[in-house]
Coordinates of C-alpha atoms and ligand atoms in Angstrom, one line a residue:
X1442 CA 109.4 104.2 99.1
X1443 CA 110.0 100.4 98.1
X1444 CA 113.7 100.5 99.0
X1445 CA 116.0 97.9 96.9
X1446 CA 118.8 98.3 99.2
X1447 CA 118.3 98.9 103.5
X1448 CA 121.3 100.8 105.2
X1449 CA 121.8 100.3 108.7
X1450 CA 123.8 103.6 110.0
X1451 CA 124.9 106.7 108.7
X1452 CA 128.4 106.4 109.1
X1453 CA 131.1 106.6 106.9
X1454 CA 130.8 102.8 106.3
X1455 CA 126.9 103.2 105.4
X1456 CA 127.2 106.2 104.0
X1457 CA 129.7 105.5 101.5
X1458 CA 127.4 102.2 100.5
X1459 CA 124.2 104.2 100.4
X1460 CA 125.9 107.3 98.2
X1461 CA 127.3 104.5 95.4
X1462 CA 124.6 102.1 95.4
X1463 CA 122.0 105.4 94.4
X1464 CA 124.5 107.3 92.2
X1465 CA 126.4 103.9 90.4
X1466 CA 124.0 101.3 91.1
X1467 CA 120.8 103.9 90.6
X1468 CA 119.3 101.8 93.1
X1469 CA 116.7 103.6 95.7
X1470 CA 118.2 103.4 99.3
X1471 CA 116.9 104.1 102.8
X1472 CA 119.5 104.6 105.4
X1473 CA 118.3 104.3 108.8
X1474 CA 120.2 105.2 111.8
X1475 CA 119.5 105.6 115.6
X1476 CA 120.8 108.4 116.4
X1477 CA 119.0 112.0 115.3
X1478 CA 121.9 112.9 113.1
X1479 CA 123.8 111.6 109.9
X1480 CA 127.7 111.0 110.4
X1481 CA 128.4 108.4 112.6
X1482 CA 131.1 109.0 115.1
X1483 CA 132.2 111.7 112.3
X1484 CA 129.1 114.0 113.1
X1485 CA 130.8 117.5 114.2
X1486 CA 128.2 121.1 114.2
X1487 CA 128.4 124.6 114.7
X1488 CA 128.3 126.0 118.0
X1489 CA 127.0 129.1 119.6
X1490 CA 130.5 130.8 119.6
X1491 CA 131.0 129.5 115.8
X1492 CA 133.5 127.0 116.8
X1493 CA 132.8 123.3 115.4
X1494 CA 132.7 120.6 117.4
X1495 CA 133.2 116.8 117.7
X1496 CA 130.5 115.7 119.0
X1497 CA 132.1 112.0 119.8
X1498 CA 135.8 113.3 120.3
X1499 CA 138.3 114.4 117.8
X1500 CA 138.4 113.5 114.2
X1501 CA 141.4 114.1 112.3
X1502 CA 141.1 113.0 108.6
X1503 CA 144.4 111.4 107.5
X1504 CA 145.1 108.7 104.6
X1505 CA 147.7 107.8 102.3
X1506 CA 144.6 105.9 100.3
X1507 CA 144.8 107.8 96.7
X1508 CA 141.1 106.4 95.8
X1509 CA 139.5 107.5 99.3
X1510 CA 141.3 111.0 98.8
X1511 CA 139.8 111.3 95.3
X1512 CA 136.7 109.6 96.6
X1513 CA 135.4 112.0 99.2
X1514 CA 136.9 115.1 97.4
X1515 CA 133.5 115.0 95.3
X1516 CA 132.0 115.9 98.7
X1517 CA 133.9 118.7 100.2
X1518 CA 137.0 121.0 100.2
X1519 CA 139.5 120.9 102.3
X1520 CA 141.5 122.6 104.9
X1521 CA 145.0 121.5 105.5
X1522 CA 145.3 120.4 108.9
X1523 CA 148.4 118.3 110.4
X1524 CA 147.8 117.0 113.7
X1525 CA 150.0 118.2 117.1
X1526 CA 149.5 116.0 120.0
X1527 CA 151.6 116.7 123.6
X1528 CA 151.8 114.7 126.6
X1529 CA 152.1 115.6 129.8
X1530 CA 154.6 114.0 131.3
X1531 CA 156.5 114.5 135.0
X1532 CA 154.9 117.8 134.8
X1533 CA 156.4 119.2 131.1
X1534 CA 154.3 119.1 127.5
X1535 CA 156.3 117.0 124.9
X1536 CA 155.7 115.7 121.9
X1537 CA 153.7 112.4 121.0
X1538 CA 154.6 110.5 119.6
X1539 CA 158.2 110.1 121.1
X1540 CA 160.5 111.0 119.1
X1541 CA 164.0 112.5 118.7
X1542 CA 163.0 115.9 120.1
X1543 CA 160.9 114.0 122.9
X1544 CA 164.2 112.3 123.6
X1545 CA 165.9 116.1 123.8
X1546 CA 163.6 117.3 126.3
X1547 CA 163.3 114.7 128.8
X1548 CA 167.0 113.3 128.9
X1549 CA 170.7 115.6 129.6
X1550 CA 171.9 116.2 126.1
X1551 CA 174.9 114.2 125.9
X1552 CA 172.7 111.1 126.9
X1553 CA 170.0 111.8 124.6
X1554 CA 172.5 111.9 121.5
X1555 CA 174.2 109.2 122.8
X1556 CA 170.3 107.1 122.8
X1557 CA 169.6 108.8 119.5
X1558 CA 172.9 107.2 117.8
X1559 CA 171.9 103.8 119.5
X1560 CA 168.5 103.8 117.7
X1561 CA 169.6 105.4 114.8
X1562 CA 171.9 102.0 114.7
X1563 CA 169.2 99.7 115.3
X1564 CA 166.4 100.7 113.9
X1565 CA 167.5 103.0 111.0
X1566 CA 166.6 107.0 110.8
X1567 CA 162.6 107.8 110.1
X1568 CA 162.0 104.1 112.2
X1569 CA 158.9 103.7 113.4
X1570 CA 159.2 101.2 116.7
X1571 CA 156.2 99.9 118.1
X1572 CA 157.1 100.5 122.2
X1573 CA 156.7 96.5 122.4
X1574 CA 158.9 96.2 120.2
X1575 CA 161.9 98.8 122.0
X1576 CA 160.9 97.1 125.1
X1577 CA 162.8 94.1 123.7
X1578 CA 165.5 95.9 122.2
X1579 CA 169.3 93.8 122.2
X1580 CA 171.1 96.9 123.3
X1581 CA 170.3 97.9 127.0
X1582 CA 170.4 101.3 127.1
X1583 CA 167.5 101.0 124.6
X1584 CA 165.3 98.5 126.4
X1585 CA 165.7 101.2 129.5
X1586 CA 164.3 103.8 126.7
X1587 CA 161.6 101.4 125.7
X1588 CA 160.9 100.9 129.9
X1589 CA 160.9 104.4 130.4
X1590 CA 158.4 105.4 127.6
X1591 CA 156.2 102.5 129.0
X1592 CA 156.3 103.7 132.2
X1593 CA 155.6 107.8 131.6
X1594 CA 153.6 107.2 128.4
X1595 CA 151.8 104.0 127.6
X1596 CA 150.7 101.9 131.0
X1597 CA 148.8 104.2 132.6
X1598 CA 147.0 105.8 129.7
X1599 CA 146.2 102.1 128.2
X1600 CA 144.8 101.1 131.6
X1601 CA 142.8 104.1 131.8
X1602 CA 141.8 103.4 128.0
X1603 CA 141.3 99.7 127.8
X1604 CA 141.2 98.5 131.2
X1605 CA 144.4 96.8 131.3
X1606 CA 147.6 96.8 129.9
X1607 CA 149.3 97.0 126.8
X1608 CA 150.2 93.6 126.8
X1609 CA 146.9 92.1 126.9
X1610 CA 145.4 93.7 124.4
X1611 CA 146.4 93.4 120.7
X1612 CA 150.0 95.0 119.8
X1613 CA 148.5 96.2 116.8
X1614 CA 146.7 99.1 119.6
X1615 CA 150.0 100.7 121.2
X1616 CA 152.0 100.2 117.6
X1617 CA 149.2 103.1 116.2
X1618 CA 151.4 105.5 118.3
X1619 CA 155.3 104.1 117.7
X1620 CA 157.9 106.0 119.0
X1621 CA 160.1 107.5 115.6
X1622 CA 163.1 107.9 114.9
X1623 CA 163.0 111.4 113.6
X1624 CA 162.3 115.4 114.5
X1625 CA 158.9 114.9 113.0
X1626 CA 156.4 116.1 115.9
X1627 CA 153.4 115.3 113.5
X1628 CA 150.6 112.7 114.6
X1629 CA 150.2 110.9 111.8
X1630 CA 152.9 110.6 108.6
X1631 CA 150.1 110.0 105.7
X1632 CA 149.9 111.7 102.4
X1633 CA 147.2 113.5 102.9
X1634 CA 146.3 115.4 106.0
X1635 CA 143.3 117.7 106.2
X1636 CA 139.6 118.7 107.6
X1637 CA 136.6 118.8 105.5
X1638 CA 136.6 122.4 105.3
X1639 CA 133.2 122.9 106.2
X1640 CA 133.1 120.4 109.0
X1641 CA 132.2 116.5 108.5
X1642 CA 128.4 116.9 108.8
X1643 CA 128.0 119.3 105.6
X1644 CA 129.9 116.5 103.6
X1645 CA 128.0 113.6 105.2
X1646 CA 125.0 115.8 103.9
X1647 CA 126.2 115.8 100.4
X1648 CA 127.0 112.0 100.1
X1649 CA 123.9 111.3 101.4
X1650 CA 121.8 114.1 99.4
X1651 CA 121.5 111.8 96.7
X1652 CA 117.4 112.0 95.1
X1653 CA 117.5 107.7 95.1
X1654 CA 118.9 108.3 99.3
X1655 CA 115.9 108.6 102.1
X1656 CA 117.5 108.7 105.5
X1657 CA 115.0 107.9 108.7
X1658 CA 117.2 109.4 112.1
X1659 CA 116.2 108.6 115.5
X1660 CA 115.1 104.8 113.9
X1661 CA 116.8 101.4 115.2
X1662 CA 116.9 99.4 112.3
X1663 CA 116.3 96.7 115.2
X1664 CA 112.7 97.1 115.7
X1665 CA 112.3 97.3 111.8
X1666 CA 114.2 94.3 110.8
X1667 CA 113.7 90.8 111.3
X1668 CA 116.2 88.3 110.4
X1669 CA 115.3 84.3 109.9
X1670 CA 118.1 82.1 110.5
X1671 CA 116.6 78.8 109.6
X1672 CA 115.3 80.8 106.4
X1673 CA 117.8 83.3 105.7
X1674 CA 114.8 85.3 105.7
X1675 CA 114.8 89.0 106.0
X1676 CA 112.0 91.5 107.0
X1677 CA 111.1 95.0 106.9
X1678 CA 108.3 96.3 109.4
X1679 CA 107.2 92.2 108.8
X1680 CA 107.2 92.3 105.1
X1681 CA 109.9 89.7 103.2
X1682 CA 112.7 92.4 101.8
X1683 CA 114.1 90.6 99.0
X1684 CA 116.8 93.3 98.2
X1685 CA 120.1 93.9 99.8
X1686 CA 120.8 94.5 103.7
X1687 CA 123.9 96.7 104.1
X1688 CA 124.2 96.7 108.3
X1689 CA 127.0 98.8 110.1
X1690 CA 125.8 98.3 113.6
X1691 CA 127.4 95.7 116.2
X1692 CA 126.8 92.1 115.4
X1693 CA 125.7 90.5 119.0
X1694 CA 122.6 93.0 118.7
X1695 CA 121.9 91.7 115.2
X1696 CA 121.8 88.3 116.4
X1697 CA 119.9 89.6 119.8
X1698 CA 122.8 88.4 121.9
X1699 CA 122.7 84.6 121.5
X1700 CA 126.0 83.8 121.9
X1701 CA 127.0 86.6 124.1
X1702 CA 127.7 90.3 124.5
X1703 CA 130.8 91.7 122.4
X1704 CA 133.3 93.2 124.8
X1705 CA 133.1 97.2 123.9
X1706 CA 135.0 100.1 125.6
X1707 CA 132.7 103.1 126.0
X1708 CA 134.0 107.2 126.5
X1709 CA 132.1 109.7 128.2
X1710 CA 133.1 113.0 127.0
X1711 CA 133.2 116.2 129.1
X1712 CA 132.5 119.3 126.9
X1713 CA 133.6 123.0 128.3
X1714 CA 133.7 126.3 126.7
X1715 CA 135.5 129.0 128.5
X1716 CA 135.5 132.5 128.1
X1717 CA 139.1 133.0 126.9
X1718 CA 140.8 132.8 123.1
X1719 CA 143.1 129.9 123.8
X1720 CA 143.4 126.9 126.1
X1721 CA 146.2 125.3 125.2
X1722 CA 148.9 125.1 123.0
X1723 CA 148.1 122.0 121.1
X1724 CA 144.9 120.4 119.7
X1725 CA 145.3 117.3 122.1
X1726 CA 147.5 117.4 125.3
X1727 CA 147.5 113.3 126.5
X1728 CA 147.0 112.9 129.9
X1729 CA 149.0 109.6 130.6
X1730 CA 149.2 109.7 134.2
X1731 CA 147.5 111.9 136.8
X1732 CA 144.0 112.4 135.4
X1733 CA 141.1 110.1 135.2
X1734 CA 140.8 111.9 131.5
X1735 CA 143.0 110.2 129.1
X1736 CA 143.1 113.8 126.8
X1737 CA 142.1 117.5 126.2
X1738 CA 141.6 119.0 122.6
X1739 CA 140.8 122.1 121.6
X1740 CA 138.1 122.4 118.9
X1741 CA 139.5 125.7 117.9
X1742 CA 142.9 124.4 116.7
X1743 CA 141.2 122.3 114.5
X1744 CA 139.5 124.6 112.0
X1745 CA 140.3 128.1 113.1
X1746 CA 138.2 130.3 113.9
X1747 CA 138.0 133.7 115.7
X1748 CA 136.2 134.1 118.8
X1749 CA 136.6 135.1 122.5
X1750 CA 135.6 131.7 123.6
X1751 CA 137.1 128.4 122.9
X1752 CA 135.4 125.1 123.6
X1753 CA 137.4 121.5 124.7
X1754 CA 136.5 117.7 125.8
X1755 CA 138.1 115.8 128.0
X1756 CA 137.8 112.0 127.7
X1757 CA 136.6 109.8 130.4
X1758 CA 137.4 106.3 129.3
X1759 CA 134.7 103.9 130.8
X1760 CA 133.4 100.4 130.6
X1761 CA 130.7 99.9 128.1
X1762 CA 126.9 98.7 129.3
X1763 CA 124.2 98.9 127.1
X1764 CA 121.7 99.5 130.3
X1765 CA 123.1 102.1 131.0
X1766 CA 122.3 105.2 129.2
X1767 CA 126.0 107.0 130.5
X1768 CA 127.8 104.7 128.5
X1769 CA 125.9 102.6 126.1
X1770 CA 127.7 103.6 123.2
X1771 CA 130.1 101.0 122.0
X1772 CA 133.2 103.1 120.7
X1773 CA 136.1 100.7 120.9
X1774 CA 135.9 97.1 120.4
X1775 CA 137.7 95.4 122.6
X1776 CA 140.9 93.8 120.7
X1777 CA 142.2 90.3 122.3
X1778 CA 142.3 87.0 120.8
X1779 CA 139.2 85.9 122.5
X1780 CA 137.1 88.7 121.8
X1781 CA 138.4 87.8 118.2
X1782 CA 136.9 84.5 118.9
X1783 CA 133.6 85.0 120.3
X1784 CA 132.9 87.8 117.0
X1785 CA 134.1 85.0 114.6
X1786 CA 131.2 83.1 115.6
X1787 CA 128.3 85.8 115.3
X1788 CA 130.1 86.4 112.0
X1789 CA 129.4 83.2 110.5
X1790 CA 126.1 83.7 111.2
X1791 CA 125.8 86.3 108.7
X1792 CA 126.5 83.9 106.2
X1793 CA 123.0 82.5 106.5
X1794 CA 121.7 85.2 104.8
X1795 CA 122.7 85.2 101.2
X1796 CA 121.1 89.5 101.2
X1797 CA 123.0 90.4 104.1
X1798 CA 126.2 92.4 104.0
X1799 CA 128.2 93.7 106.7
X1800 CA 131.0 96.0 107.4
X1801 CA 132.2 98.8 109.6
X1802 CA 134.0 100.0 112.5
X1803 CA 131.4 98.3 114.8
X1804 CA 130.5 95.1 112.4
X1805 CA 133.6 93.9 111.2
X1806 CA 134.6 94.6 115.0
X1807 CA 138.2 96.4 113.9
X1808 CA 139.6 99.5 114.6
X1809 CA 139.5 101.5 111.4
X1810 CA 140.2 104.7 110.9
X1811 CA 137.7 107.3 108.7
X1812 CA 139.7 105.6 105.7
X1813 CA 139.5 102.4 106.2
X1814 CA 136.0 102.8 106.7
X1815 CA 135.8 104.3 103.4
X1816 CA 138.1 101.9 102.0
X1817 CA 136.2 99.2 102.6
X1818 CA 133.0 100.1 101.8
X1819 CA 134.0 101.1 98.8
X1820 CA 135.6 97.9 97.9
X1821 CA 132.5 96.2 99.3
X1822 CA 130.5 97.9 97.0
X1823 CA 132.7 96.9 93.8
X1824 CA 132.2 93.0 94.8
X1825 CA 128.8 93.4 95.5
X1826 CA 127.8 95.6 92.1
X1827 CA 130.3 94.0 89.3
Ligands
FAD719 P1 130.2 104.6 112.9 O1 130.7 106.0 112.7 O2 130.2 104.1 114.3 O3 128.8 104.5 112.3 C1 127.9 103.4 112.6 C2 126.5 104.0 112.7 O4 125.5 102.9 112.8 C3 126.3 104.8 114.0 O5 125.8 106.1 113.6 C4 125.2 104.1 114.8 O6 124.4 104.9 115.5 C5 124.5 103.4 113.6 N1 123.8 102.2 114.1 C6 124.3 101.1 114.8 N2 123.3 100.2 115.1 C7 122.2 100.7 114.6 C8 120.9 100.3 114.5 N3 120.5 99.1 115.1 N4 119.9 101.0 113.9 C9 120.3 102.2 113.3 N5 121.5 102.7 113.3 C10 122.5 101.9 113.9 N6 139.3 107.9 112.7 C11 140.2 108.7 112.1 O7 140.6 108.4 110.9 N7 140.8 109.8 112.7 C12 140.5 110.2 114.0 O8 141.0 111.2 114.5 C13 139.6 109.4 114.7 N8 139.2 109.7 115.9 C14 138.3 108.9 116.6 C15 138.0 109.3 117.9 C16 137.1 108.5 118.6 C17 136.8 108.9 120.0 C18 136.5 107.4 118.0 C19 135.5 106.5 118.8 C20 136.8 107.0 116.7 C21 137.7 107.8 116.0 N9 138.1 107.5 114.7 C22 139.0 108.3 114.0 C23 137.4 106.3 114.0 C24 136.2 106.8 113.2 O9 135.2 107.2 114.1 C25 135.7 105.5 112.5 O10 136.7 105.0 111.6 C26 134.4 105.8 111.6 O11 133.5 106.5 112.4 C27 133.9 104.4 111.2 O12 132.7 104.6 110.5 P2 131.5 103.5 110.6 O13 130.5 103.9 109.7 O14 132.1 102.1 110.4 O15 131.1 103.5 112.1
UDP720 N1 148.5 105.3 123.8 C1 149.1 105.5 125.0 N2 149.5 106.7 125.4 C2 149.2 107.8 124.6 C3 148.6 107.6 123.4 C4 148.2 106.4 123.0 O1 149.3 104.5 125.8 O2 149.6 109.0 125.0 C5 148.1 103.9 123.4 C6 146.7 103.6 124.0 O3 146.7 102.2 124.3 C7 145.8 104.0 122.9 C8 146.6 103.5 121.7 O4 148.0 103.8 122.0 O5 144.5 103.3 123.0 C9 146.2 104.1 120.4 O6 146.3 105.5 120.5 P1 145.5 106.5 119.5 O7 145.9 107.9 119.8 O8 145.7 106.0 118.1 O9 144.0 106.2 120.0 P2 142.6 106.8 119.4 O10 142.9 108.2 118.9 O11 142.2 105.9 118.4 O12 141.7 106.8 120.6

């Protein structure tokens, strides 16, 4: 196959540029991706017991995004799904985010309506208050909430997660998980809220079933590709590729590390399946402060299904190295103003190469969700075919 467009990763990034340049564009595509599989971090399968599973930690597909909705409905039904997280905290399960019944269960009930008026003041009912933000609340009693939900909630699991605390890493990390000012114990407050019905995989497998779509697995694009910068010069297995490069993956391996490694943060994830219906009473149960694991979820919870067994992950936060096999895979980047920095500089250098297009979790080094992946790739697409 003469490709006229080369897809680095199967994600929903790549996959979403792969599935619109073959069915809009009609272009041929080849997608290839390093890992044996399709789907990115999305990639979930069957087990033995019928439950599906994660396979790099809990998805939950949420979006307010009307044209990423519409979008990946082509590819799949849907099963409704809001997501329940608990915490663990001074030995009791209560909701996460914190919120008004949080409030209930952890303060005397005289104090807790008292607080509740206080930020109902403040911050106005259905609030959402970054804890940054409570922490330097006017009102006192409220900076002692904001402390006290630092303390039992936040520190311990963002040292555990990022390696220090949550002021030095970007506010826009802890502010994902505000505390509300409401009796709404859901997750996440988009419009839409729900699991590809048949699992992520199945739909990846539709988007990228497309006749103009090949897809090499178990192929790093890296030993393929060869990129010119004097030239601007790109090359497929040391042929010139004159069509366009659509790469997903982390941009200090593009560049082979010449200005330095991206600071990641890696997970190693701890899969058990017990012989018993139920584990817990929540998907995900945070595990702020005594574990080394940051948080449990139960596969089961997700998209029901009725066996004996029930299979979980625990997540084992860890520094990222790409020597080392255990934790080479670079989950999070690492969100500070000099990491910002250091990526600025590789991503000029994709600007010498007029084919080359970039985007992703990974490439444009930001934490998206699954929708902002989409999202963007689909915009990316309508300025690159106009
Ligand atoms: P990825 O899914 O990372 O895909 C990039 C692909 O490129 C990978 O498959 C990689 O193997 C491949 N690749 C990289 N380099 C090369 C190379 N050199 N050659 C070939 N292939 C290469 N989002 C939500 O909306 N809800 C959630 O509940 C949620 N939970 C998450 C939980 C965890 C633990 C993590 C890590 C992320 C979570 N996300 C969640 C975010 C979600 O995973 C991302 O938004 C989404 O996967 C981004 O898609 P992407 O294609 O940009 O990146
Ligand atoms: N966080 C925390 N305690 C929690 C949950 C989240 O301190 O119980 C912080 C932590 O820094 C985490 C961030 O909020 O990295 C974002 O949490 P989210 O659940 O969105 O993380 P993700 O699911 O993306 O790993």
């Amino acid at each position: 196959m003469h490709p006229h467009v080369i897809v680095v990763g199967a994600g929903f990034s790549g996959a979403v540029m792969a599935e619109r340049f073959a069915s809009v564009a009609d272009q041929r595509v080849l997608v290839l991706e390093q890992r044996p599989h399709i789907g990115g971090n999305c990639y979930d399968y069957k087990n033995e017991h019928g439950i599906v599973v994660h396979q790099y930690g809990p998805h939950l597909f949420h979006t307010s995004k009307q044209e990423v909705w519409d979008y990946l409905s082509n590819f799949t039904t849907w099963h409704p799904y809001e997501h329940k997280v608990l915490s663990r905290v001074d030995g009791k399960l209560v909701p996460l985010p914190f919120n008004l019944n949080t409030l209930e269960q952890l303060y005397p009930s005289q104090q807790a309506a008292y607080i509740e008026s206080l930020l109902i003041d403040q911050f106005g009912e259905g609030s959402k208050v970054p804890i940054l933000t409570l922490k330097k609340a006017s009102e006192p009693a409220l900076r002692e909430l904001g402390q006290l939900v630092y303390d039992k909630f936040f520190v311990n699991y963002t040292v555990k997660q990022w390696g220090c605390r949550p002021e030095d890493i970007s506010p826009e990390v802890t502010a994902r998980v505000p505390v509300v000012v409401s009796r709404d114990n859901r997750y996440f407050h988009d419009t839409y809220q729900a699991i590809p019905s048949e699992g992520y995989t199945p739909l990846f497998e539709r988007m990228l079933g497309h006749k103009n779509i090949q897809v090499e697995t178990s192929c790093d694009a890296l030993r393929r590709l060869t990129l010119d910068a004097a030239t601007g010069t790109v090359c497929l297995d040391g042929e010139v590729f004159s069509g366009k490069l659509i790469y997903t993956g982390t941009l200090d391996s593009l560049f082979s590390f010449v200005d330095g490694e991206l600071p990641y943060r890696s997970l190693r994830f701890d899969y058990e399946t017990l012989p018993q219906r139920e584990f817990q009473p929540a998907t995900t149960v945070n595990y702020p402060n005594e574990e080394a694991f940051t948080r449990i979820t139960e596969f089961k919870h997700i998209l029901p299904c009725n066996s004996a067994h029930t299979t979980i992950v625990r997540e084992y936060p860890q520094q990222y190295d790409r020597a080392n096999p255990e934790a080479d895979v670079p989950y999070y980047p690492v969100f500070t103003d000099k990491n910002q920095d250091a990526y600025e500089r590789y991503r000029q250098m994709t600007l010498r190469f007029n084919s080359l297009t970039v985007l992703g979790r990974l490439a444009d080094y930001r934490y998206y969700n699954m929708d902002d992946a989409v999202q963007n790739a689909l915009s990316t697409f309508a300025s690159l075919h106009k």
